[in-house]
Amino acid sequence: MRDTRESRLLLVLLIAIAFALITVDIRGGEDSPVDGARQGAATVFGPIENGVSAAVDPIGNAVSAIRDSGERHDRLAALEEENAALKARLGSDDRSRSRLKQLDKMLKIAGQGQYGIKGAQVIAIGAAQGFSWTITIDVGANDGIKRDMTVLNGEGLVGRVTTVGPNTATVLLASDPDFTVGTRMESGDELGFASGQGDRPLRVELLNGKAEVKKGDRLVTFGSQADRPFVPGVPVGVVSRVDPSGGGLTRTLYVTPYAAFTKLDIVGVVVEAPKKNPRDTVLPPKPKPTPRPTVTVTVTPSPEAPVDGQNQQEQ
């Protein structure tokens, strides 16, 4: 249609009619004279709208589940379905049974800490970015993964996400020298910072130089502001050595991590932080000390033994 005076007048007339119909419809309520026309339009266009909705809703739901933390229940349910699908893909052979065991332990930790996790498999070691202790996992931005998310497995803290692609992500392991995480001692609440040392135990600097710490004490993550990059309560490791205090402002510990960084296979990315700090509830049960058997030795005198300290000689 050409932009003429007649077309403009027709457009103005149509707009006026539309406003008039809207006014009549609002004032008429349930007895609106245009109600029949509206129902007819719904009958004609309803199936088309449902078809478009069915095609678009899965994408929209996925985006809103990631962005809207208020829909936590739906998001966790979706994650459970995804983890169940991963579990089904693992199969039933020996290697798969090992993976299933890892997945079950990881889901147990997630349940204890109320972490919403996205399960993943390690598909590569190392990265092109020059990090010496990294892994590549088979989930990425299309799965809701973002930079600076906590990564764990069925044992404890694994690392944090550093780079995200569409379908993969790079994880900096806690053993890397560039890795640092805030820690909290079990029960005592002493705070510190753990750093990676490659294949050696983690080095932890406690903020309190006079803190009472002993071998066997355990640590968890302290948590970060807004839970990025670390959520609280994830098991870190067990104290294996304590340096003498020396009167310094800090105290140095060496911690054996729970996670075995050279044997990683099934891991989980925390995509939903817990609403409440789990504190020490995610730590494994403490091993019970094995009682040492008491051996009692009873000496029975021999008939040929010397009597009263005298040596007997045959005559």
PDB file of N, CA, C and O in Angstrom, residues 86-102 121 265-266:
ATOM      1  N   LEU A  86      23.397 -39.449  32.610  1.00  0.00           N
ATOM      2  CA  LEU A  86      24.832 -39.755  32.586  1.00  0.00           C
ATOM      3  C   LEU A  86      25.085 -41.131  33.177  1.00  0.00           C
ATOM      4  O   LEU A  86      25.874 -41.914  32.653  1.00  0.00           O
ATOM      5  N   LYS A  87      24.387 -41.432  34.248  1.00  0.00           N
ATOM      6  CA  LYS A  87      24.527 -42.728  34.899  1.00  0.00           C
ATOM      7  C   LYS A  87      24.137 -43.857  33.950  1.00  0.00           C
ATOM      8  O   LYS A  87      24.793 -44.905  33.899  1.00  0.00           O
ATOM      9  N   ALA A  88      23.081 -43.641  33.172  1.00  0.00           N
ATOM     10  CA  ALA A  88      22.627 -44.669  32.239  1.00  0.00           C
ATOM     11  C   ALA A  88      23.631 -44.872  31.113  1.00  0.00           C
ATOM     12  O   ALA A  88      23.822 -45.990  30.632  1.00  0.00           O
ATOM     13  N   ARG A  89      24.293 -43.795  30.690  1.00  0.00           N
ATOM     14  CA  ARG A  89      25.257 -43.901  29.582  1.00  0.00           C
ATOM     15  C   ARG A  89      26.513 -44.650  29.981  1.00  0.00           C
ATOM     16  O   ARG A  89      27.254 -45.137  29.137  1.00  0.00           O
ATOM     17  N   LEU A  90      26.797 -44.707  31.269  1.00  0.00           N
ATOM     18  CA  LEU A  90      28.051 -45.316  31.719  1.00  0.00           C
ATOM     19  C   LEU A  90      28.084 -46.829  31.530  1.00  0.00           C
ATOM     20  O   LEU A  90      29.143 -47.430  31.543  1.00  0.00           O
ATOM     21  N   GLY A  91      26.947 -47.469  31.399  1.00  0.00           N
ATOM     22  CA  GLY A  91      26.925 -48.895  31.110  1.00  0.00           C
ATOM     23  C   GLY A  91      27.143 -49.760  32.330  1.00  0.00           C
ATOM     24  O   GLY A  91      26.921 -49.348  33.457  1.00  0.00           O
ATOM     25  N   SER A  92      27.625 -51.022  32.095  1.00  0.00           N
ATOM     26  CA  SER A  92      27.706 -51.978  33.200  1.00  0.00           C
ATOM     27  C   SER A  92      29.003 -52.786  33.244  1.00  0.00           C
ATOM     28  O   SER A  92      29.095 -53.738  33.989  1.00  0.00           O
ATOM     29  N   ASP A  93      29.998 -52.445  32.420  1.00  0.00           N
ATOM     30  CA  ASP A  93      31.247 -53.204  32.491  1.00  0.00           C
ATOM     31  C   ASP A  93      32.073 -52.733  33.682  1.00  0.00           C
ATOM     32  O   ASP A  93      31.653 -51.886  34.465  1.00  0.00           O
ATOM     33  N   ASP A  94      33.289 -53.306  33.841  1.00  0.00           N
ATOM     34  CA  ASP A  94      34.108 -52.998  35.011  1.00  0.00           C
ATOM     35  C   ASP A  94      34.431 -51.507  35.114  1.00  0.00           C
ATOM     36  O   ASP A  94      34.327 -50.911  36.193  1.00  0.00           O
ATOM     37  N   ARG A  95      34.840 -50.914  33.999  1.00  0.00           N
ATOM     38  CA  ARG A  95      35.162 -49.481  34.009  1.00  0.00           C
ATOM     39  C   ARG A  95      33.914 -48.665  34.337  1.00  0.00           C
ATOM     40  O   ARG A  95      33.962 -47.696  35.090  1.00  0.00           O
ATOM     41  N   SER A  96      32.805 -49.075  33.772  1.00  0.00           N
ATOM     42  CA  SER A  96      31.563 -48.349  34.014  1.00  0.00           C
ATOM     43  C   SER A  96      31.112 -48.494  35.458  1.00  0.00           C
ATOM     44  O   SER A  96      30.581 -47.557  36.051  1.00  0.00           O
ATOM     45  N   ARG A  97      31.323 -49.682  36.036  1.00  0.00           N
ATOM     46  CA  ARG A  97      30.958 -49.858  37.438  1.00  0.00           C
ATOM     47  C   ARG A  97      31.777 -48.935  38.333  1.00  0.00           C
ATOM     48  O   ARG A  97      31.268 -48.392  39.315  1.00  0.00           O
ATOM     49  N   SER A  98      33.042 -48.742  37.984  1.00  0.00           N
ATOM     50  CA  SER A  98      33.877 -47.810  38.733  1.00  0.00           C
ATOM     51  C   SER A  98      33.336 -46.393  38.612  1.00  0.00           C
ATOM     52  O   SER A  98      33.280 -45.645  39.592  1.00  0.00           O
ATOM     53  N   ARG A  99      32.922 -46.028  37.396  1.00  0.00           N
ATOM     54  CA  ARG A  99      32.368 -44.687  37.191  1.00  0.00           C
ATOM     55  C   ARG A  99      31.048 -44.510  37.929  1.00  0.00           C
ATOM     56  O   ARG A  99      30.774 -43.438  38.480  1.00  0.00           O
ATOM     57  N   LEU A 100      30.235 -45.540  37.930  1.00  0.00           N
ATOM     58  CA  LEU A 100      28.972 -45.461  38.656  1.00  0.00           C
ATOM     59  C   LEU A 100      29.212 -45.254  40.150  1.00  0.00           C
ATOM     60  O   LEU A 100      28.500 -44.504  40.813  1.00  0.00           O
ATOM     61  N   LYS A 101      30.242 -45.930  40.652  1.00  0.00           N
ATOM     62  CA  LYS A 101      30.580 -45.774  42.071  1.00  0.00           C
ATOM     63  C   LYS A 101      31.019 -44.343  42.352  1.00  0.00           C
ATOM     64  O   LYS A 101      30.625 -43.743  43.361  1.00  0.00           O
ATOM     65  N   GLN A 102      31.842 -43.784  41.439  1.00  0.00           N
ATOM     66  CA  GLN A 102      32.275 -42.393  41.599  1.00  0.00           C
ATOM     67  C   GLN A 102      31.085 -41.447  41.565  1.00  0.00           C
ATOM     68  O   GLN A 102      30.996 -40.502  42.362  1.00  0.00           O
ATOM     69  N   GLN A 121      32.385 -35.724  32.650  1.00  0.00           N
ATOM     70  CA  GLN A 121      33.512 -36.648  32.548  1.00  0.00           C
ATOM     71  C   GLN A 121      34.759 -35.882  32.131  1.00  0.00           C
ATOM     72  O   GLN A 121      34.690 -34.919  31.360  1.00  0.00           O
ATOM     73  N   ASP A 265      38.062 -38.803  36.962  1.00  0.00           N
ATOM     74  CA  ASP A 265      37.251 -39.318  35.859  1.00  0.00           C
ATOM     75  C   ASP A 265      35.869 -38.657  35.845  1.00  0.00           C
ATOM     76  O   ASP A 265      35.529 -37.918  34.942  1.00  0.00           O
ATOM     77  N   ILE A 266      35.068 -38.916  36.883  1.00  0.00           N
ATOM     78  CA  ILE A 266      33.748 -38.310  37.004  1.00  0.00           C
ATOM     79  C   ILE A 266      33.826 -37.160  38.009  1.00  0.00           C
ATOM     80  O   ILE A 266      34.266 -37.350  39.140  1.00  0.00           O
TER      81      ILE A 266
END
